[in-house]
Short mmCIF file of C-alpha atoms in Angstrom, two decimals:
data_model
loop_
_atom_site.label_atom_id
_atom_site.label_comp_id
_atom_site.label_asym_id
_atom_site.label_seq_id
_atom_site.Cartn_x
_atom_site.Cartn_y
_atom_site.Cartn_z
CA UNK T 1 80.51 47.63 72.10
CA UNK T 2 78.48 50.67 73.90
CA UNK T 3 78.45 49.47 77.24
CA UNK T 4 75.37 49.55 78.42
CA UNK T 5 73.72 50.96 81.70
CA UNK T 6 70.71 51.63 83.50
CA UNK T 7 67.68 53.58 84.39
CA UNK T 8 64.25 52.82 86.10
CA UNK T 9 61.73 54.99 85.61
CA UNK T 10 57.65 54.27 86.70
CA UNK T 11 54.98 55.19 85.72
CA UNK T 12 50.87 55.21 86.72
CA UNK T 13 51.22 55.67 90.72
CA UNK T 14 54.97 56.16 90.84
CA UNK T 15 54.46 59.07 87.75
CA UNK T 16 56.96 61.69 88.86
CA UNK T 17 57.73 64.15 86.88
CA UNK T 18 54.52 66.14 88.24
CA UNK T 19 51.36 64.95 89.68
CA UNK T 20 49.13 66.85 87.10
CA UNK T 21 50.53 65.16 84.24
CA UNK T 22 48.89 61.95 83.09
CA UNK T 23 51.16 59.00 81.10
CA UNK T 24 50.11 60.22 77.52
CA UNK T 25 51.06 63.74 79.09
CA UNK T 26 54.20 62.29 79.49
CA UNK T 27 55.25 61.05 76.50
CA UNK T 28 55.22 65.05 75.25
CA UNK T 29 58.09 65.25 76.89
CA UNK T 30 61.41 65.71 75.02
CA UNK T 31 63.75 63.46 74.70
CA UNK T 32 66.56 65.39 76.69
CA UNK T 33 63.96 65.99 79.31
CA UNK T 34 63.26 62.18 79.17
CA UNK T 35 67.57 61.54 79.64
CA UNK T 36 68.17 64.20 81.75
CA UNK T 37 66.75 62.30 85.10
CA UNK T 38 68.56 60.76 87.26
CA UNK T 39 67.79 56.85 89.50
CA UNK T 40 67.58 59.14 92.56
CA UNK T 41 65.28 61.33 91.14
CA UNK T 42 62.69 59.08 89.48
CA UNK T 43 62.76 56.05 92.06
CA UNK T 44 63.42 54.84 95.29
CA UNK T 45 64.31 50.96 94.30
CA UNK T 46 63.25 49.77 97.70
CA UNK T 47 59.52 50.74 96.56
CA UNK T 48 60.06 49.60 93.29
CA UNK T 49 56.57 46.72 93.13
CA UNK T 50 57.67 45.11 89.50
CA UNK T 51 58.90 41.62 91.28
CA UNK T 52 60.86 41.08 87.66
CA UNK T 53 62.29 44.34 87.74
CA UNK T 54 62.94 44.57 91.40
CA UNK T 55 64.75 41.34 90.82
CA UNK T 56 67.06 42.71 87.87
CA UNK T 57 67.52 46.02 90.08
CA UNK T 58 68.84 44.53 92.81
CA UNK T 59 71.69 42.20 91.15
CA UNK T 60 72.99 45.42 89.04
CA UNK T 61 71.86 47.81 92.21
CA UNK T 62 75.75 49.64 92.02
CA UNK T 63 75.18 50.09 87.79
CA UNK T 64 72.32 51.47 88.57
CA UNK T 65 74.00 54.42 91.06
CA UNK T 66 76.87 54.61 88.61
CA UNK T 67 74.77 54.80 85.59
CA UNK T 68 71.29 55.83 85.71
CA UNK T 69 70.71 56.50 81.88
CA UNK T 70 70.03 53.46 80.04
CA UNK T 71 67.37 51.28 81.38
CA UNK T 72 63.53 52.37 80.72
CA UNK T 73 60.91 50.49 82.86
CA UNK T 74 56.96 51.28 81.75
CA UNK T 75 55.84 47.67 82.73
CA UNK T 76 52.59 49.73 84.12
CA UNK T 77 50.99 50.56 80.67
CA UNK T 78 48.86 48.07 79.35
CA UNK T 79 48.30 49.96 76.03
CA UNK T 80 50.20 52.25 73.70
CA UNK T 81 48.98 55.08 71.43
CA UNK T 82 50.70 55.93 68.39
CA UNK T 83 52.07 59.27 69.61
CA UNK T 84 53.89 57.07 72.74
CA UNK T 85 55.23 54.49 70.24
CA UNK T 86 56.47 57.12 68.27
CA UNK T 87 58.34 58.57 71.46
CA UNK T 88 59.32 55.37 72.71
CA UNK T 89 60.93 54.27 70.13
CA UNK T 90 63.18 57.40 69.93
CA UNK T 91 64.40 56.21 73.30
CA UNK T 92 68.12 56.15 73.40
CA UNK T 93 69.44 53.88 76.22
CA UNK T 94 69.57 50.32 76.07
CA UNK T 95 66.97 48.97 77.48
CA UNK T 96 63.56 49.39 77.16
CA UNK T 97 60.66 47.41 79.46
CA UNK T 98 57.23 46.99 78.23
CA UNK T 99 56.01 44.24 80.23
CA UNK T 100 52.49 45.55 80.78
CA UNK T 101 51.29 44.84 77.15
CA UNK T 102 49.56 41.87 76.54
CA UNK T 103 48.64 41.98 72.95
CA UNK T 104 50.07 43.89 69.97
CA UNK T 105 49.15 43.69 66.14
CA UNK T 106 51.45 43.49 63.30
CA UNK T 107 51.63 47.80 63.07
CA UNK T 108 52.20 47.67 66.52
CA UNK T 109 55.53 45.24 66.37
CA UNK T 110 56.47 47.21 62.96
CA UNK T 111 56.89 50.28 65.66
CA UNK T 112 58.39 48.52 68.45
CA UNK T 113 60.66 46.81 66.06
CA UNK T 114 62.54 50.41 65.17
CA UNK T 115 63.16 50.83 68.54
CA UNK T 116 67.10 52.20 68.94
CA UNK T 117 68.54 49.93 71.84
CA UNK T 118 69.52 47.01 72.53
CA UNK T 119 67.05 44.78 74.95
CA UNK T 120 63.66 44.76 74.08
CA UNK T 121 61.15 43.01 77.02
CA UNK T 122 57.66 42.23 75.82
CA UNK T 123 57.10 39.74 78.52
CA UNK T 124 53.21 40.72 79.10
CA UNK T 125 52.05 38.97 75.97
CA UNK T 126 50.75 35.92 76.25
CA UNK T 127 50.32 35.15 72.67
CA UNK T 128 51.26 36.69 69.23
CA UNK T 129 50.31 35.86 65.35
CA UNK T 130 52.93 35.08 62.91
CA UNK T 131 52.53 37.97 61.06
CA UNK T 132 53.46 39.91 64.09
CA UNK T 133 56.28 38.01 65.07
CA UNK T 134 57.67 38.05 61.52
CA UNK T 135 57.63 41.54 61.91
CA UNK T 136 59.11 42.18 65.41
CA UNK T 137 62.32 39.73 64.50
CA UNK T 138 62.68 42.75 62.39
CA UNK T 139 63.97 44.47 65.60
CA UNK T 140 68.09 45.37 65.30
CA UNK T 141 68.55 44.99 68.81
CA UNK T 142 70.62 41.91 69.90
CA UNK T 143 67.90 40.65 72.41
CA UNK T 144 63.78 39.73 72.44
CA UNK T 145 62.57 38.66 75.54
CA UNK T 146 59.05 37.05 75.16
CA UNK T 147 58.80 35.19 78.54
CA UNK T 148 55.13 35.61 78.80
CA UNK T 149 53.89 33.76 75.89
CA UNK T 150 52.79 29.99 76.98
CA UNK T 151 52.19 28.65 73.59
CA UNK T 152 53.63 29.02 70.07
CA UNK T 153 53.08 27.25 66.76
CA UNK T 154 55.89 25.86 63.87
CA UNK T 155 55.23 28.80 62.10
CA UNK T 156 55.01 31.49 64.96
CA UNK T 157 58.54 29.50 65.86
CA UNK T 158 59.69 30.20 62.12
CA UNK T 159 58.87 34.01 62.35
CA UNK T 160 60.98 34.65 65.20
CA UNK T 161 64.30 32.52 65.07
CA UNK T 162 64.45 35.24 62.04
CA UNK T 163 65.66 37.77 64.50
CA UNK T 164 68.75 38.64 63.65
CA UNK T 165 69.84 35.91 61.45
CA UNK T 166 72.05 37.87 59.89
CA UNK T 167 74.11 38.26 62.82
CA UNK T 168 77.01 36.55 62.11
CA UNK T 169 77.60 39.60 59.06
CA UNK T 170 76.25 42.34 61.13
CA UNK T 171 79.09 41.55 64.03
CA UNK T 172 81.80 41.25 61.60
CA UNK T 173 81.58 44.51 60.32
CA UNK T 174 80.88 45.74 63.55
CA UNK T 175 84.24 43.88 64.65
CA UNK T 176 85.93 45.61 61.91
CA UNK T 177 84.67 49.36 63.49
CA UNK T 178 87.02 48.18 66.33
CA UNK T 179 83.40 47.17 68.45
CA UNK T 180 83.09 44.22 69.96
CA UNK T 181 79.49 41.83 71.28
CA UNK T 182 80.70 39.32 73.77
CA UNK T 183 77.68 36.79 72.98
CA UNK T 184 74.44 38.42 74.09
CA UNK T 185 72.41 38.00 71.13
CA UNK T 186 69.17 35.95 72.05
CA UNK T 187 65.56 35.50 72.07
CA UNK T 188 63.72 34.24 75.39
CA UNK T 189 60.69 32.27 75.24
CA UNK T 190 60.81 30.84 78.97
CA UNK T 191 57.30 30.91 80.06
CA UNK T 192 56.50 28.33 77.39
CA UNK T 193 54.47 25.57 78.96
CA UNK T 194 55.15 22.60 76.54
CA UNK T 195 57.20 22.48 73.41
CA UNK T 196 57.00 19.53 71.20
CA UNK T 197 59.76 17.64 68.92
CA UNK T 198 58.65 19.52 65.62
CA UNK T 199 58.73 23.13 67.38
CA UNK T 200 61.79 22.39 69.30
CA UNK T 201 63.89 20.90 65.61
CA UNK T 202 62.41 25.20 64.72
CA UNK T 203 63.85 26.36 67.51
CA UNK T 204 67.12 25.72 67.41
CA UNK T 205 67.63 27.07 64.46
CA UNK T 206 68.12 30.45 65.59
CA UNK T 207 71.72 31.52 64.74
CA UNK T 208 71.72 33.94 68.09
CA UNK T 209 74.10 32.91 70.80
CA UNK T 210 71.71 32.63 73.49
CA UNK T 211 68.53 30.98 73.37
CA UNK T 212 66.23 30.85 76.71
CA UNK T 213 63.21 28.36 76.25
CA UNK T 214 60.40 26.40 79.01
CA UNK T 215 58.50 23.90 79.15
CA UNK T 216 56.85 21.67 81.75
CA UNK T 217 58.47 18.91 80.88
CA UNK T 218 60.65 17.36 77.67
CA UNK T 219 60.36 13.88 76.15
CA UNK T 220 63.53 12.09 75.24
CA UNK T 221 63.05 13.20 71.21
CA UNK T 222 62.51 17.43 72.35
CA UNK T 223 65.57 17.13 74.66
CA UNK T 224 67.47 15.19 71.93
CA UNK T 225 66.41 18.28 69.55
CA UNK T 226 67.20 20.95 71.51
CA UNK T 227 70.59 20.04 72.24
CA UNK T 228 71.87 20.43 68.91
CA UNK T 229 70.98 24.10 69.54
CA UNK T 230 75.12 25.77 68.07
CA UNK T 231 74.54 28.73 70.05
CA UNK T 232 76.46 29.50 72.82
CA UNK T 233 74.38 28.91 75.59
CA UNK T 234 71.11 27.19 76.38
CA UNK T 235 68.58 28.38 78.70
CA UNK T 236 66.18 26.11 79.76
CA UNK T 237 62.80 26.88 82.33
CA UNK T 238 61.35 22.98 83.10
CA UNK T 239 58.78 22.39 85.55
CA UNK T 240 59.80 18.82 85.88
CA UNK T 241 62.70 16.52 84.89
CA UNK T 242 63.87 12.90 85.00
CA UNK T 243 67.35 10.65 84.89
CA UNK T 244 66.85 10.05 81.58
CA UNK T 245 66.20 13.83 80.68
CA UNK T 246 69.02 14.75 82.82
CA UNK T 247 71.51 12.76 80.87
CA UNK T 248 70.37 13.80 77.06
CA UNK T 249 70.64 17.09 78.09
CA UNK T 250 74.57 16.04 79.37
CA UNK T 251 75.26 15.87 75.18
CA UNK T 252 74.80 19.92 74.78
CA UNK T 253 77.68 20.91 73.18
CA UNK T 254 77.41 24.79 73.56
CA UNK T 255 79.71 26.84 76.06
CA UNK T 256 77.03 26.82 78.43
CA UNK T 257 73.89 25.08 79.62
CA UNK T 258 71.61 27.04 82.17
CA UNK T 259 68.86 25.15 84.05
CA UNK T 260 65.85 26.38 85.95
CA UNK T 261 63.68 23.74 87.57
CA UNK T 262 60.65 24.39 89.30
CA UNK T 263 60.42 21.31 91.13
CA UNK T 264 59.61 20.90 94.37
CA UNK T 265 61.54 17.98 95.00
CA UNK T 266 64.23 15.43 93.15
CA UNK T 267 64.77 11.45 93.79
CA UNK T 268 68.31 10.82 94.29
CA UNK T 269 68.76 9.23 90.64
CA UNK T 270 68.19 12.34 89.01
CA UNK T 271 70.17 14.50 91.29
CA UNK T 272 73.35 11.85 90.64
CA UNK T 273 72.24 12.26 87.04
CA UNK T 274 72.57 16.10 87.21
CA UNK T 275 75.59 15.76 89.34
CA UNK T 276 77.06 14.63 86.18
CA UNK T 277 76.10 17.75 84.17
CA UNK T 278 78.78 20.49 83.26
CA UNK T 279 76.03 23.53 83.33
CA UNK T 280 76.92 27.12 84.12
CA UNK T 281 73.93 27.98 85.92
CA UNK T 282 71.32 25.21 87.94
CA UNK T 283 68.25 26.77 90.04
CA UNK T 284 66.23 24.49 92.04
CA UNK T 285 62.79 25.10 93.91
CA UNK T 286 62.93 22.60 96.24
CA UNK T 287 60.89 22.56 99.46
CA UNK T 288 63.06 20.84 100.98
CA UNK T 289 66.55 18.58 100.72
CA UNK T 290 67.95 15.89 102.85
CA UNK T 291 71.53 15.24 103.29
CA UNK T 292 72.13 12.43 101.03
CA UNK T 293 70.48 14.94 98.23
CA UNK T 294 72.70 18.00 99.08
CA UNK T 295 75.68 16.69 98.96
CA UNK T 296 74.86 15.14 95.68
CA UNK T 297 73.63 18.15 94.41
CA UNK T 298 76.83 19.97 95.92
CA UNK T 299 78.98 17.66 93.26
CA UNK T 300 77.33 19.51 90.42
CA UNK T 301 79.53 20.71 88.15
CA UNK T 302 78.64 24.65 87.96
CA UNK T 303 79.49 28.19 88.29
CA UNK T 304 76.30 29.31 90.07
CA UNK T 305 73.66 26.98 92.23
CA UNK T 306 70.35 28.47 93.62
CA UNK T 307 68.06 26.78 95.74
CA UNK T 308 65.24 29.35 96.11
CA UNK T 309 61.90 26.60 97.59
CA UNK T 310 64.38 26.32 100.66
CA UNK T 311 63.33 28.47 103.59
CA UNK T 312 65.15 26.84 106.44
CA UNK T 313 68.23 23.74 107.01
CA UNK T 314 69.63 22.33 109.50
CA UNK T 315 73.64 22.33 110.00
CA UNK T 316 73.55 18.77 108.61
CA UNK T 317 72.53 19.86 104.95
CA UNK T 318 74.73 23.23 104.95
CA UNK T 319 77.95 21.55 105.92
CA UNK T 320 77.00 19.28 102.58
CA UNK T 321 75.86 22.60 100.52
CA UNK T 322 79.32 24.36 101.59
CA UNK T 323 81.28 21.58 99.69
CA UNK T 324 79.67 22.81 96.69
CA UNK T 325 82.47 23.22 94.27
CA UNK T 326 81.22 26.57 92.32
CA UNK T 327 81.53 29.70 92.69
CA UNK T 328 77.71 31.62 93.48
CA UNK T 329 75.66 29.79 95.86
CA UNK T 330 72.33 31.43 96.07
CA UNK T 331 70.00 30.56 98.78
CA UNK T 332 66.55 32.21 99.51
CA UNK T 333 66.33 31.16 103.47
CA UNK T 334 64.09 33.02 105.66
CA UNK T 335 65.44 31.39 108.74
CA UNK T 336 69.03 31.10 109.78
CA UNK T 337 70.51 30.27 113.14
CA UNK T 338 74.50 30.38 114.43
CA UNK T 339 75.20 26.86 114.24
CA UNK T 340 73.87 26.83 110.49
CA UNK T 341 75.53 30.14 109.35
CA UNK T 342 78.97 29.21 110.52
CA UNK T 343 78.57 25.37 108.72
CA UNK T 344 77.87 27.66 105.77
CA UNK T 345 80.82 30.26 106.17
CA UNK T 346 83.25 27.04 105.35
CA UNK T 347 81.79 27.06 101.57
CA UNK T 348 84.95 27.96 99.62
CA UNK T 349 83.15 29.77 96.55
CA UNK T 350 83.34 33.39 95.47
CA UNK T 351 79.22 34.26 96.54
CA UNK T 352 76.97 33.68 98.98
CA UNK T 353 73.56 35.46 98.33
CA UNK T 354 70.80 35.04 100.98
CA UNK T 355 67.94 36.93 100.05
CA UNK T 356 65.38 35.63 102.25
CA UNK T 357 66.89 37.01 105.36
CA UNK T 358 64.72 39.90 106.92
CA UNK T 359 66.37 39.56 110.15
CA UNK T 360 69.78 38.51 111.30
CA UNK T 361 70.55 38.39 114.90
CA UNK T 362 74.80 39.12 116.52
CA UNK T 363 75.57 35.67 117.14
CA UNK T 364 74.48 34.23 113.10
CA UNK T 365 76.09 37.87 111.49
CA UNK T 366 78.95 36.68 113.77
CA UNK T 367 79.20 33.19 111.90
CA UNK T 368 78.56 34.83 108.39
CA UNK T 369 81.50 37.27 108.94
CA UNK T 370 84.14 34.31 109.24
CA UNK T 371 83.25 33.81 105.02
CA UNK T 372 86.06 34.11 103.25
CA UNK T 373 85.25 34.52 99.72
CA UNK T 374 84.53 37.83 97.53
CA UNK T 375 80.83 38.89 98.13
CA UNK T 376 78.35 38.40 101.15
CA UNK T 377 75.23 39.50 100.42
CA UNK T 378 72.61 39.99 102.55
CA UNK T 379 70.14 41.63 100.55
CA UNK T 380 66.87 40.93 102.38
CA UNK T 381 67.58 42.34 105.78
CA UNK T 382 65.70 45.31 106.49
CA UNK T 383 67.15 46.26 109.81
CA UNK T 384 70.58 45.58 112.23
CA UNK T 385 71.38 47.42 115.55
CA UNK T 386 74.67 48.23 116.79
CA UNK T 387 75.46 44.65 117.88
CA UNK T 388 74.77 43.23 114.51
CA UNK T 389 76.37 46.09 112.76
CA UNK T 390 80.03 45.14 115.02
CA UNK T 391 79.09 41.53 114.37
CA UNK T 392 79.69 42.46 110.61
CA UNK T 393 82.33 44.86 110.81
CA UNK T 394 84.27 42.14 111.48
CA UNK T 395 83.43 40.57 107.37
CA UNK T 396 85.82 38.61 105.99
CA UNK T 397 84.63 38.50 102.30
CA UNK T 398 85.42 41.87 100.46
CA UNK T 399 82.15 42.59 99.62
CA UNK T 400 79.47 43.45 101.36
CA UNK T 401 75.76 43.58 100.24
CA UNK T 402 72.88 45.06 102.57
CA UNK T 403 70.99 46.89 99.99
CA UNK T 404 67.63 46.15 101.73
CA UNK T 405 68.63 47.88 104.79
CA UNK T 406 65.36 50.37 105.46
CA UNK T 407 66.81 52.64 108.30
CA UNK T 408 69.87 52.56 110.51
CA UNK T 409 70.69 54.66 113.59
CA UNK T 410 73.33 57.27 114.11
CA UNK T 411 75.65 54.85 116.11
CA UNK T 412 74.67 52.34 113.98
CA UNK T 413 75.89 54.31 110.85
CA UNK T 414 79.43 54.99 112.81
CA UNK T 415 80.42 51.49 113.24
CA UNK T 416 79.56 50.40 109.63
CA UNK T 417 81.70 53.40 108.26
CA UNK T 418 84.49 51.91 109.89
CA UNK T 419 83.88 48.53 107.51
CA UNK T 420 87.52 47.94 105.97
CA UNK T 421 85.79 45.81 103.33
CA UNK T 422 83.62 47.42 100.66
CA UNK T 423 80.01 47.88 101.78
CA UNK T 424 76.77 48.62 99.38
CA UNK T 425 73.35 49.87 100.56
CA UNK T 426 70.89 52.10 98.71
CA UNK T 427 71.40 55.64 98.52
CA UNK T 428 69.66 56.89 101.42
CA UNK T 429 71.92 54.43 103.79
CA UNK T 430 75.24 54.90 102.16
CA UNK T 431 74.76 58.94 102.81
CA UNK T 432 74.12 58.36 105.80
CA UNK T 433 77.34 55.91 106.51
CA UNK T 434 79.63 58.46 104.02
CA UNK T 435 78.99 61.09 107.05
CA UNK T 436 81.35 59.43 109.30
CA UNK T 437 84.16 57.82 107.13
CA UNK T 438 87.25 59.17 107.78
CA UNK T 439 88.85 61.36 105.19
#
């Protein structure tokens, strides 16, 4: 398979390619003028004000520096003339982001449907007929994301878990070209608010691998449904979820289950229940967590675990946490002291990603260092001095993530370019650093 990279480009304020052109002024532009831009010349990611984008960027921030060609972002246009579909859809990278559009007709998805790539994000519509949507699963790409629509009827459902249904076919003889899809195919509805049995029995009928659905809740008879979905992997948004939930979503039998729960708290019962789960990925808003509750939630049987609602524990709850028995834990705290940080160095995984961090003082960067797994990330601080920076020089983990560093001083820079472990920062930093490694 054409790997497949990135590119950010914006538009409206951001428009860079000259400040007298205007967006349909843009789209005049050749496509080899369009390609031949580079990340650093189109955006600085630390501006970048798409929160779903900026999200996206900053996991993949290093594809992004090693390969700037592929990913299109025009989430600020809310409407699209003919001439700019036409252009758009000779776009060819990978990816192409049209989140601004809230409503398209049935010529409108014929367009978007002949677009080249591969990903396809139409997350600004809140609705769409079935005439549209039958033609949009039209769209050769292996992935629709949909995530803004909130409602959808039986035969909206039908219309779309067409796309690509004949992808079992199209991969064999793509197999047989010596190119190979490792299961990305899928269609993401996740900003559904409710989904009923009937829709749900629709749903699962697409033959994609991945299928990404919400709701604010499921009965016992939608979560019996959806779990005979034979894709691959199951993603499911839920704004609230029960024992009895937990444990007919246990019967899944795909490779992988992926749950994102917007709740703001969990009784212990359903925390043993999803304990019990074998899930891939499990995200969890809560406000806040006692001990008893983390360390059930630390028996949880899954590769990643993010508790984003959670802006500050104690040492109590992140000795419990650190026995969590995956590999990514992902934790959006704002505050984090010395005592807490090194309860939390002791978690044995691969990851720990703290975004909510502005600010990290010597003592806590200290603690962090002692981490002995592959990746520390501390995305969300914005500044360190020299202290902090010797604190962190002394990293155990091999990787080291500060791309939300905003400026750094000259002896600041020195002591970080003698960092034996790997160290990532946006472009601007990293120069700055590279000036005093040692040849």
């Amino acid at each position: 398979m054409k790997k497949l990279f990135l590119i950010g480009i914006i538009l409206g304020s951001y428009l860079l390619f000259a400040q007298e052109e205007s967006p349909e002024d843009f789209f005049k532009i050749s496509q080899e003028q369009i390609q031949k831009y580079s990340t650093a010349e189109l955006m600085d990611l630390d501006s970048f004000q798409d929160k779903e984008a900026l999200d996206f960027l900053d996991f993949f921030s290093e594809e992004i520096k090693k390969n700037p060609k592929e990913y299109l972002f025009l989430n600020p246009l809310s409407q699209l003339s003919v001439l700019q579909l036409t252009t758009l859809v000779q776009f060819n990278g990978g990816y192409l982001f049209l989140n601004g559009l809230q409503k398209i007709d049935e010529s409108t998805a014929k367009m978007l449907a002949q677009f080249n790539g591969g990903y396809l994000s139409l997350n600004g519509l809140r609705t769409i007929d079935e005439a549209s949507a039958k033609t949009l699963s039209q769209f050769k790409g292996y992935y629709i994301s949909l995530n803004g629509l909130q409602t959808i009827d039986e035969n909206t459902a039908k219309a779309l878990v067409q796309f690509r249904n004949d992808w079992d076919d199209y991969s064999k003889n793509l197999e047989k070209q010596g190119i190979f899809f490792i299961g990305k195919q899928g269609l993401s509805l996740n900003g559904l608010e409710q989904i009923n049995e009937a829709t749900a029995k629709i749903l699962v009928q697409f033959k994609g691998w991945d299928l990404s659905l919400g709701s604010k809740q499921l009965d016992k008879a939608t979560s019996e449904a959806l779990v005979r979905f034979k894709g691959h992997r199951l993603y499911l948004n839920l704004q609230k979820i029960d024992e009895s939930t937990a444990k007919t979503l246990s019967q899944f039998k795909g490779d992988y289950l992926y749950l994102n729960l917007n709740v703001q708290e969990i009784d212990e019962e359903t925390a043993k229940a999803l304990s019990q789960l074998k899930v891939a990925y499990i995200s969890l808003e809560l406000k806040q967590i006692d001990e008893a509750t983390a360390k059930t939630i630390a028996q949880i049987m899954c590769c990643f675990l993010s508790l984003n609602g959670l802006q500050k524990i104690d040492e109590v709850t992140a000795k419990a946490l650190s026995q969590f028995r995956g590999r990514h834990l992902f934790l959006e705290l704002h505050e984090l002291d010395e005592i807490t940080a090194t309860a939390l160095a002791q978690f044995h995984g691969s990851m720990i990603y703290l975004k909510g961090l502005e600010r990290i003082d010597e003592a806590t960067a200290k603690a962090l260092a002692q981490f002995k797994g592959e990746d520390l990330s501390l995305n969300g601080v914005q500044q360190i001095d020299e202290a902090v920076a010797k604190a962190l020089s002394q990293v155990q983990a091999w990787n080291l993530y500060l791309n939300g560093l905003q400026q750094i001083d000259e002896s600041t820079a020195k002591i970080l370019a003698q960092l034996k472990r790997s160290i990532y920062t946006n472009r601007e930093i990293e120069e700055q650093i590279q000036k005093y490694k040692k040849k």
